[in-house]
CSV table of C-alpha atoms in Angstrom, one decimal:
chain,number,residue,atom,x,y,z
A,1,MET,CA,-10.7,43.6,12.3
A,2,THR,CA,-10.0,44.8,8.8
A,3,GLU,CA,-9.7,42.9,5.8
A,4,ALA,CA,-6.3,43.6,5.7
A,5,VAL,CA,-5.7,41.4,9.6
A,6,LEU,CA,-8.0,39.3,7.9
A,7,GLY,CA,-5.6,39.2,5.0
A,8,ARG,CA,-2.5,38.4,6.9
A,9,SER,CA,-4.1,35.9,8.9
A,10,ALA,CA,-4.7,33.5,5.8
A,11,ARG,CA,-1.2,34.3,4.9
A,12,LYS,CA,-0.2,32.8,8.2
A,13,ARG,CA,-2.1,29.7,8.2
A,14,LEU,CA,-1.5,29.3,4.4
A,15,THR,CA,2.0,29.4,5.6
A,16,ILE,CA,1.9,27.4,8.5
A,17,LEU,CA,0.1,24.5,6.2
A,18,SER,CA,3.4,24.4,4.0
A,19,ALA,CA,6.0,24.6,6.4
A,20,GLY,CA,4.3,21.9,8.6
A,21,ARG,CA,3.7,19.7,5.6
A,22,ASP,CA,7.6,19.8,4.1
A,23,LEU,CA,8.3,19.0,8.1
A,24,PHE,CA,6.2,16.1,8.6
A,25,LEU,CA,6.8,14.6,5.4
A,26,SER,CA,10.6,14.6,6.0
A,27,ASN,CA,11.0,13.6,9.7
A,28,GLY,CA,7.8,12.2,10.0
A,29,TYR,CA,5.5,13.3,12.2
A,30,GLN,CA,7.0,12.1,15.6
A,31,GLY,CA,10.4,13.6,14.2
A,32,THR,CA,8.6,16.8,13.8
A,33,SER,CA,7.7,19.5,16.6
A,34,VAL,CA,5.6,22.6,16.7
A,35,ASP,CA,8.2,24.6,17.6
A,36,GLN,CA,10.2,23.6,14.4
A,37,ILE,CA,7.1,24.5,12.7
A,38,ALA,CA,6.7,27.5,14.0
A,39,ALA,CA,10.3,28.4,13.5
A,40,SER,CA,9.7,27.4,9.7
A,41,ALA,CA,6.8,29.5,9.3
A,42,GLU,CA,8.4,32.5,11.3
A,43,VAL,CA,5.7,32.8,13.1
A,44,SER,CA,5.1,32.3,16.9
A,45,LYS,CA,4.8,28.7,18.7
A,46,GLN,CA,1.4,30.7,20.0
A,47,THR,CA,0.3,31.3,17.1
A,48,VAL,CA,0.8,28.0,15.8
A,49,TYR,CA,-2.1,26.6,18.5
A,50,LYS,CA,-4.4,29.7,17.6
A,51,HIS,CA,-4.6,28.7,14.3
A,52,PHE,CA,-5.1,25.0,14.9
A,53,GLY,CA,-4.9,23.4,18.2
A,54,ASP,CA,-2.2,21.3,18.3
A,55,LYS,CA,0.3,19.4,16.3
A,56,HIS,CA,-2.3,16.7,15.3
A,57,GLU,CA,-5.0,18.9,14.2
A,58,LEU,CA,-2.6,20.9,12.2
A,59,LEU,CA,-1.5,17.0,10.7
A,60,LEU,CA,-5.1,16.3,9.8
A,61,ALA,CA,-5.7,20.2,8.3
A,62,ILE,CA,-2.6,19.6,6.3
A,63,VAL,CA,-3.7,16.3,4.7
A,64,ASN,CA,-7.2,17.3,4.6
A,65,THR,CA,-6.0,20.2,2.3
A,66,ALA,CA,-3.4,18.2,0.5
A,67,LEU,CA,-6.0,15.8,-0.3
A,68,GLU,CA,-9.0,18.7,-1.7
A,69,SER,CA,-6.3,19.6,-4.6
A,70,THR,CA,-5.1,16.3,-5.5
A,71,VAL,CA,-8.4,14.3,-5.8
A,72,THR,CA,-10.9,16.0,-6.5
A,73,PRO,CA,-10.2,17.7,-9.8
A,74,PHE,CA,-9.7,13.7,-11.1
A,75,LEU,CA,-13.5,12.9,-9.7
A,76,GLU,CA,-14.2,15.5,-11.8
A,77,ARG,CA,-12.6,13.5,-15.0
A,78,ILE,CA,-13.9,9.6,-13.7
A,79,ARG,CA,-17.4,11.1,-13.9
A,80,ALA,CA,-16.7,12.6,-17.8
A,81,LEU,CA,-15.7,9.2,-18.6
A,82,ALA,CA,-19.1,8.2,-18.0
A,83,ASP,CA,-20.2,10.2,-21.3
A,84,THR,CA,-17.3,8.6,-23.5
A,85,ALA,CA,-18.1,8.2,-27.1
A,86,ASP,CA,-14.8,6.0,-26.9
A,87,LEU,CA,-14.8,3.8,-24.3
A,88,GLU,CA,-11.4,2.0,-25.3
A,89,ALA,CA,-9.3,5.1,-25.7
A,90,ASP,CA,-10.6,7.3,-22.9
A,91,LEU,CA,-10.7,5.1,-20.3
A,92,THR,CA,-6.8,4.3,-21.1
A,93,ALA,CA,-6.4,7.6,-21.2
A,94,LEU,CA,-7.8,8.2,-17.9
A,95,ALA,CA,-5.3,5.0,-16.9
A,96,ALA,CA,-2.6,6.6,-18.2
A,97,ASP,CA,-3.2,10.1,-15.7
A,98,TYR,CA,-4.1,8.0,-12.7
A,99,LEU,CA,-1.1,5.4,-12.6
A,100,ARG,CA,1.4,8.8,-13.1
A,101,ALA,CA,-0.8,11.0,-10.6
A,102,VAL,CA,-0.5,8.2,-8.1
A,103,LEU,CA,3.4,8.1,-8.9
A,104,GLN,CA,3.8,12.0,-7.9
A,105,GLU,CA,6.5,12.2,-4.9
A,106,PRO,CA,4.5,14.3,-2.8
A,107,VAL,CA,1.4,11.6,-2.9
A,108,VAL,CA,3.8,8.8,-2.2
A,109,GLN,CA,5.2,10.7,0.6
A,110,LEU,CA,1.6,11.6,2.0
A,111,ARG,CA,0.8,8.1,2.1
A,112,ARG,CA,4.0,7.1,3.6
A,113,LEU,CA,3.4,9.8,6.9
A,114,VAL,CA,-0.5,8.1,7.2
A,115,VAL,CA,0.5,4.6,6.9
A,116,GLY,CA,3.8,5.0,9.0
A,117,GLU,CA,1.4,6.8,11.8
A,118,ALA,CA,-1.4,4.5,11.5
A,119,ASN,CA,-1.2,3.4,15.0
A,120,ARG,CA,-1.1,6.3,16.6
A,121,VAL,CA,-3.1,8.3,14.7
A,122,PRO,CA,-6.2,5.9,13.8
A,123,GLU,CA,-8.4,9.2,12.4
A,124,LEU,CA,-5.6,10.4,10.4
A,125,ALA,CA,-5.6,7.2,8.6
A,126,GLN,CA,-9.3,7.0,8.4
A,127,LEU,CA,-9.5,10.6,6.8
A,128,TYR,CA,-7.2,9.8,4.3
A,129,TYR,CA,-9.0,6.9,2.8
A,130,GLU,CA,-11.8,8.8,3.2
A,131,HIS,CA,-11.2,11.2,1.0
A,132,ALA,CA,-8.7,9.5,-1.2
A,133,PRO,CA,-9.1,5.7,-2.6
A,134,ALA,CA,-12.7,5.7,-1.1
A,135,ARG,CA,-14.1,8.8,-2.9
A,136,THR,CA,-12.0,8.0,-6.0
A,137,LEU,CA,-13.0,4.3,-6.2
A,138,ALA,CA,-16.7,5.4,-5.6
A,139,ALA,CA,-16.8,7.7,-8.4
A,140,PHE,CA,-15.1,4.9,-10.8
A,141,ALA,CA,-18.3,2.9,-9.4
A,142,ASP,CA,-21.3,5.5,-10.2
A,143,CYS,CA,-19.0,6.0,-13.8
A,144,PHE,CA,-18.8,1.6,-14.1
A,145,SER,CA,-22.7,1.7,-12.9
A,146,VAL,CA,-23.5,4.8,-16.0
A,147,LEU,CA,-21.8,2.7,-18.5
A,148,HIS,CA,-23.3,-0.8,-18.0
A,149,ASP,CA,-26.4,1.1,-18.4
A,150,ARG,CA,-25.3,3.0,-21.6
A,151,GLY,CA,-24.5,-0.9,-23.2
A,152,LEU,CA,-21.2,-0.2,-22.6
A,153,LEU,CA,-19.8,-1.9,-20.3
A,154,ARG,CA,-21.6,-5.9,-18.1
A,155,VAL,CA,-21.1,-4.9,-14.5
A,156,THR,CA,-23.2,-6.8,-11.8
A,157,GLU,CA,-21.1,-5.3,-8.7
A,158,SER,CA,-19.6,-1.5,-9.8
A,159,ALA,CA,-18.2,-1.7,-6.6
A,160,VAL,CA,-16.1,-4.4,-7.4
A,161,ALA,CA,-15.7,-3.3,-10.9
A,162,ALA,CA,-14.5,-0.1,-9.8
A,163,GLU,CA,-11.6,-2.3,-7.3
A,164,HIS,CA,-10.3,-4.4,-10.6
A,165,PHE,CA,-9.6,-1.1,-12.7
A,166,ALA,CA,-8.5,0.8,-9.8
A,167,PHE,CA,-6.0,-2.2,-8.8
A,168,LEU,CA,-5.2,-3.5,-12.4
A,169,ILE,CA,-4.1,0.2,-13.1
A,170,VAL,CA,-2.1,1.0,-10.0
A,171,GLY,CA,-2.0,-1.9,-7.4
A,172,ARG,CA,1.4,-2.8,-8.6
A,173,SER,CA,2.8,0.6,-9.0
A,174,ILE,CA,1.3,1.7,-5.7
A,175,ASP,CA,2.3,-0.7,-3.5
A,176,GLN,CA,6.1,-0.6,-5.0
A,177,ALA,CA,6.1,3.2,-4.5
A,178,LEU,CA,5.0,3.1,-0.8
A,179,PHE,CA,8.6,1.1,-0.5
A,180,TYR,CA,11.3,2.6,-3.1
A,181,GLY,CA,8.9,6.1,-3.5
A,182,GLY,CA,7.5,7.5,-6.7
A,183,PRO,CA,9.5,8.7,-9.4
A,184,GLN,CA,12.0,5.2,-8.7
A,185,VAL,CA,8.5,3.1,-9.7
A,186,LEU,CA,7.7,5.5,-12.5
A,187,ALA,CA,11.7,5.7,-13.8
A,188,GLY,CA,11.4,1.4,-14.3
A,189,ILE,CA,7.9,1.0,-15.6
A,190,ASP,CA,6.4,1.8,-19.5
A,191,VAL,CA,2.9,3.7,-18.4
A,192,ASP,CA,1.7,3.7,-21.7
A,193,GLY,CA,2.1,-0.2,-22.2
A,194,ASP,CA,1.1,-1.2,-18.7
A,195,VAL,CA,-1.9,0.9,-18.6
A,196,ARG,CA,-3.5,-1.3,-22.2
A,197,ALA,CA,-2.6,-4.4,-20.3
A,198,GLY,CA,-4.7,-3.7,-17.3
A,199,VAL,CA,-7.5,-1.7,-20.0
A,200,GLN,CA,-7.1,-4.8,-21.9
A,201,VAL,CA,-7.8,-6.8,-19.4
A,202,PHE,CA,-10.9,-5.4,-17.4
A,203,LEU,CA,-12.3,-5.2,-21.2
A,204,ALA,CA,-12.0,-8.8,-20.9
A,205,ALA,CA,-13.3,-9.3,-17.9
A,206,TYR,CA,-16.0,-6.6,-18.2
A,207,GLN,CA,-17.5,-5.2,-22.2
A,208,ALA,CA,-20.5,-5.7,-23.1
A,209,ARG,CA,-20.3,-8.7,-25.9
A,210,LYS,CA,-21.5,-6.9,-29.2
A,211,GLY,CA,-24.2,-8.3,-31.2
B,1,MET,CA,32.4,-22.3,24.4
B,2,THR,CA,30.1,-25.2,25.3
B,3,GLU,CA,27.1,-26.3,24.0
B,4,ALA,CA,25.0,-24.8,26.6
B,5,VAL,CA,26.7,-21.8,26.4
B,6,LEU,CA,25.8,-21.2,22.5
B,7,GLY,CA,22.3,-23.1,23.5
B,8,ARG,CA,21.5,-19.7,26.3
B,9,SER,CA,23.2,-17.1,23.6
B,10,ALA,CA,21.1,-18.3,20.7
B,11,ARG,CA,18.0,-18.3,23.0
B,12,LYS,CA,19.3,-13.9,23.9
B,13,ARG,CA,19.5,-13.9,20.4
B,14,LEU,CA,15.9,-15.1,20.1
B,15,THR,CA,14.4,-12.9,22.9
B,16,ILE,CA,15.7,-9.8,21.7
B,17,LEU,CA,14.4,-10.6,18.0
B,18,SER,CA,11.1,-10.5,19.8
B,19,ALA,CA,11.0,-8.2,21.9
B,20,GLY,CA,12.4,-5.8,19.5
B,21,ARG,CA,9.4,-6.7,17.0
B,22,ASP,CA,7.0,-5.8,19.7
B,23,LEU,CA,8.2,-2.4,20.0
B,24,PHE,CA,9.1,-1.6,17.1
B,25,LEU,CA,5.4,-2.7,15.8
B,26,SER,CA,3.9,-0.6,18.9
B,27,ASN,CA,5.7,2.3,19.2
B,28,GLY,CA,8.2,2.6,15.5
B,29,TYR,CA,11.6,2.6,14.9
B,30,GLN,CA,11.6,5.9,16.3
B,31,GLY,CA,9.4,5.7,19.0
B,32,THR,CA,11.4,2.9,20.5
B,33,SER,CA,14.6,2.3,22.5
B,34,VAL,CA,17.5,-0.1,23.0
B,35,ASP,CA,17.4,0.5,26.5
B,36,GLN,CA,13.8,-0.2,26.2
B,37,ILE,CA,14.6,-3.8,24.1
B,38,ALA,CA,17.0,-4.5,26.5
B,39,ALA,CA,14.7,-4.4,29.3
B,40,SER,CA,11.9,-5.7,27.6
B,41,ALA,CA,14.6,-8.7,26.9
B,42,GLU,CA,15.8,-8.3,30.2
B,43,VAL,CA,19.3,-8.6,28.6
B,44,SER,CA,22.1,-5.6,29.1
B,45,LYS,CA,22.0,-2.8,26.5
B,46,GLN,CA,25.8,-4.6,25.8
B,47,THR,CA,24.1,-8.0,25.2
B,48,VAL,CA,21.8,-6.3,22.6
B,49,TYR,CA,24.6,-4.3,20.4
B,50,LYS,CA,27.4,-7.9,20.8
B,51,HIS,CA,23.9,-9.3,19.1
B,52,PHE,CA,23.2,-7.0,16.5
B,53,GLY,CA,25.6,-4.1,15.8
B,54,ASP,CA,23.1,-1.1,16.4
B,55,LYS,CA,18.8,-0.4,16.5
B,56,HIS,CA,19.3,-0.5,12.3
B,57,GLU,CA,20.9,-3.9,12.3
B,58,LEU,CA,18.7,-5.2,14.8
B,59,LEU,CA,15.5,-3.6,12.6
B,60,LEU,CA,16.7,-5.6,9.9
B,61,ALA,CA,16.9,-8.5,11.6
B,62,ILE,CA,13.6,-8.7,12.8
B,63,VAL,CA,11.9,-7.8,9.3
B,64,ASN,CA,14.2,-10.5,7.8
B,65,THR,CA,13.2,-13.5,10.5
B,66,ALA,CA,9.5,-12.1,10.1
B,67,LEU,CA,9.1,-12.6,6.3
B,68,GLU,CA,11.1,-15.9,6.3
B,69,SER,CA,8.7,-17.1,8.6
B,70,THR,CA,5.5,-16.0,6.6
B,71,VAL,CA,6.5,-15.9,2.9
B,72,THR,CA,8.8,-19.1,2.3
B,73,PRO,CA,5.8,-21.6,2.9
B,74,PHE,CA,3.5,-19.1,0.4
B,75,LEU,CA,6.4,-19.7,-2.7
B,76,GLU,CA,6.2,-23.3,-2.3
B,77,ARG,CA,1.8,-23.4,-2.2
B,78,ILE,CA,2.5,-20.5,-5.9
B,79,ARG,CA,5.0,-23.6,-6.8
B,80,ALA,CA,2.7,-26.4,-6.6
B,81,LEU,CA,-0.2,-24.8,-8.1
B,82,ALA,CA,1.7,-25.2,-11.6
B,83,ASP,CA,1.2,-29.1,-11.2
B,84,THR,CA,-2.7,-28.4,-10.9
B,85,ALA,CA,-5.4,-30.8,-12.5
B,86,ASP,CA,-8.4,-28.4,-11.7
B,87,LEU,CA,-6.9,-24.3,-12.2
B,88,GLU,CA,-10.3,-22.4,-11.7
B,89,ALA,CA,-10.5,-24.6,-8.5
B,90,ASP,CA,-6.9,-24.9,-7.4
B,91,LEU,CA,-6.4,-20.6,-8.1
B,92,THR,CA,-9.4,-19.8,-6.1
B,93,ALA,CA,-8.5,-21.8,-3.1
B,94,LEU,CA,-4.8,-20.5,-3.1
B,95,ALA,CA,-6.4,-17.1,-3.9
B,96,ALA,CA,-8.2,-17.2,-0.8
B,97,ASP,CA,-5.4,-18.3,1.7
B,98,TYR,CA,-3.2,-14.9,0.2
B,99,LEU,CA,-5.6,-12.9,1.0
B,100,ARG,CA,-5.9,-14.1,4.3
B,101,ALA,CA,-2.4,-13.9,5.5
B,102,VAL,CA,-1.8,-10.6,3.7
B,103,LEU,CA,-4.2,-9.7,6.4
B,104,GLN,CA,-3.1,-10.8,9.2
B,105,GLU,CA,-2.2,-8.4,11.7
B,106,PRO,CA,1.3,-9.2,12.4
B,107,VAL,CA,2.0,-8.9,8.5
B,108,VAL,CA,0.4,-5.3,8.2
B,109,GLN,CA,2.0,-3.9,11.0
B,110,LEU,CA,5.3,-4.8,9.8
B,111,ARG,CA,4.3,-3.3,6.4
B,112,ARG,CA,3.2,-0.2,8.3
B,113,LEU,CA,5.7,0.3,9.8
B,114,VAL,CA,8.9,0.1,6.9
B,115,VAL,CA,6.7,2.2,4.7
B,116,GLY,CA,6.8,4.6,7.7
B,117,GLU,CA,10.3,4.3,8.0
B,118,ALA,CA,10.9,4.1,4.2
B,119,ASN,CA,12.8,7.6,4.3
B,120,ARG,CA,15.1,7.5,6.9
B,121,VAL,CA,15.9,3.4,6.0
B,122,PRO,CA,15.7,3.0,3.1
B,123,GLU,CA,17.4,-0.3,2.4
B,124,LEU,CA,14.8,-1.5,5.2
B,125,ALA,CA,12.2,-1.4,2.6
B,126,GLN,CA,14.0,-2.3,-0.6
B,127,LEU,CA,15.3,-5.7,1.9
B,128,TYR,CA,11.4,-6.0,2.8
B,129,TYR,CA,9.9,-5.5,-1.2
B,130,GLU,CA,12.8,-8.1,-2.6
B,131,HIS,CA,11.5,-10.3,0.1
B,132,ALA,CA,8.0,-10.3,0.1
B,133,PRO,CA,6.1,-9.3,-2.5
B,134,ALA,CA,8.7,-9.5,-5.2
B,135,ARG,CA,9.2,-13.0,-4.4
B,136,THR,CA,5.3,-13.6,-4.8
B,137,LEU,CA,5.0,-11.8,-8.0
B,138,ALA,CA,8.5,-13.7,-9.6
B,139,ALA,CA,6.6,-17.3,-7.9
B,140,PHE,CA,3.3,-16.4,-9.3
B,141,ALA,CA,5.4,-15.6,-12.5
B,142,ASP,CA,7.0,-18.5,-13.2
B,143,CYS,CA,3.8,-20.9,-12.1
B,144,PHE,CA,2.0,-18.7,-14.4
B,145,SER,CA,5.0,-19.3,-17.6
B,146,VAL,CA,4.4,-23.2,-16.8
B,147,LEU,CA,0.8,-22.8,-16.9
B,148,HIS,CA,0.9,-21.4,-20.3
B,149,ASP,CA,3.3,-24.4,-21.7
B,150,ARG,CA,0.7,-26.1,-20.1
B,151,GLY,CA,-1.9,-24.9,-22.6
B,152,LEU,CA,-4.0,-23.8,-19.5
B,153,LEU,CA,-3.4,-20.3,-19.9
B,154,ARG,CA,-2.6,-17.3,-22.5
B,155,VAL,CA,0.4,-15.6,-21.2
B,156,THR,CA,2.5,-13.4,-23.2
B,157,GLU,CA,4.0,-11.5,-20.2
B,158,SER,CA,4.4,-13.9,-17.2
B,159,ALA,CA,5.3,-10.7,-15.2
B,160,VAL,CA,2.5,-8.5,-15.9
B,161,ALA,CA,0.0,-11.5,-15.5
B,162,ALA,CA,1.6,-12.3,-12.3
B,163,GLU,CA,0.8,-8.5,-11.1
B,164,HIS,CA,-2.7,-9.2,-12.2
B,165,PHE,CA,-3.5,-11.3,-10.5
B,166,ALA,CA,-1.9,-10.3,-7.2
B,167,PHE,CA,-3.7,-6.9,-7.9
B,168,LEU,CA,-7.1,-8.3,-8.9
B,169,ILE,CA,-7.0,-10.8,-5.8
B,170,VAL,CA,-5.4,-8.6,-2.5
B,171,GLY,CA,-5.2,-5.2,-4.0
B,172,ARG,CA,-7.6,-3.2,-2.6
B,173,SER,CA,-7.7,-5.1,1.3
B,174,ILE,CA,-3.9,-5.1,1.6
B,175,ASP,CA,-4.4,-1.1,0.3
B,176,GLN,CA,-7.0,-0.7,2.5
B,177,ALA,CA,-5.8,-2.5,5.6
B,178,LEU,CA,-2.6,0.0,5.9
B,179,PHE,CA,-5.2,2.5,6.8
B,180,TYR,CA,-7.8,0.9,8.6
B,181,GLY,CA,-5.7,-2.6,10.0
B,182,GLY,CA,-5.8,-6.6,9.0
B,183,PRO,CA,-8.6,-7.9,11.1
B,184,GLN,CA,-11.3,-4.6,10.3
B,185,VAL,CA,-10.5,-4.9,6.9
B,186,LEU,CA,-11.3,-8.8,7.2
B,187,ALA,CA,-14.3,-8.2,9.2
B,188,GLY,CA,-15.5,-5.7,6.5
B,189,ILE,CA,-15.3,-8.6,3.5
B,190,ASP,CA,-16.5,-12.3,2.2
B,191,VAL,CA,-13.3,-13.2,1.4
B,192,ASP,CA,-14.7,-16.5,-0.9
B,193,GLY,CA,-17.0,-14.1,-3.2
B,194,ASP,CA,-13.7,-11.1,-3.5
B,195,VAL,CA,-11.5,-14.3,-4.4
B,196,ARG,CA,-14.0,-15.4,-6.9
B,197,ALA,CA,-14.8,-12.1,-8.5
B,198,GLY,CA,-11.3,-12.2,-9.1
B,199,VAL,CA,-10.4,-15.1,-10.4
B,200,GLN,CA,-13.5,-14.5,-12.7
B,201,VAL,CA,-12.0,-11.2,-14.5
B,202,PHE,CA,-8.4,-13.4,-14.3
B,203,LEU,CA,-9.6,-15.9,-16.3
B,204,ALA,CA,-12.1,-14.1,-18.4
B,205,ALA,CA,-8.5,-12.7,-19.7
B,206,TYR,CA,-6.1,-14.8,-19.9
B,207,GLN,CA,-7.4,-18.7,-19.5
B,208,ALA,CA,-7.2,-20.6,-23.2
B,209,ARG,CA,-10.1,-20.7,-24.9
B,210,LYS,CA,-10.6,-24.6,-25.5
B,211,GLY,CA,-11.4,-26.5,-29.2
């Protein structure tokens, strides 16, 4: 097999992933057929099966690809917070980016799709949770543990502190966005004000007392 | 029309609502037909249409009925908290009941169904949000406002304090339950410990200082 052939195969794979994502997000898992995906990607149904096995495996691959590109960079941001020289300012800036990120419409649509199929495709729901919320919470927990060791926070259970921080910042908005969509929620909130209020509550409970 | 006839009609209505709820929760909105609901309720398709118009109206009626029976009693509990003589104890007890309530499997399944159909049936998502999370948050806000006036809490924006309290208590669990189901989440958490931790954070930020 030549490199040119490999390149075409990889391109076809990306085209199928993209066509599948658009159709699944618009029409749901049950409302989307492999025939439609093949037609939209301008490949044969056999090509879809060759690359992804079946519709179910294709959905898993789509979700995996989407999460890798959105979650992984954010985990780096959380790790960097452990080195902060100005906890309140850096925590507030990170929190604002976190809130804006979870309200991006493709993120909200992916959550809706996965939640809506959780009964019929439970391994998809598990894949999603482990790769997105669970990894994010674990990264916050590691970071808060370091900040405790540095004497900036006073945290007995870092996993619990991570949950408190995450849901003080994004809890209400991420929940509402499942029902109304991300852009409508984002348009109705004051990101900076909401984030400052959430950070204040977190620090009131967890900031190490001076002196 | 005699009373006996009215009674039979009302019974049929309840039977259709119950059959529809079970089928929608198991198979989703798209995966459920009016034919199946009629067969399960042992009525004709025409009877379903006579009572509910169409499948879409039936779903709205089912969600409305489910929310009335679960949300309304809880709102009374929140109102009663405003009269507390022991804030921390009563807040903790209410929070534990709140957490257990949102992790009941029918509640989680209803959320999944509504979220999964939010693109195709946005008015259902809006109905759900306004009747469940929004009313609960408004009741907490009213309660915290009274507790502020009584000198027990120090709350500048009662709506924000309500969001912080709700998502400190149920945020992580309600989110995880959308992916794993309520019973699995409930089995994996320490309700009393989680609730105490959440209440401590809330009070650290919002309890009025003595003296």
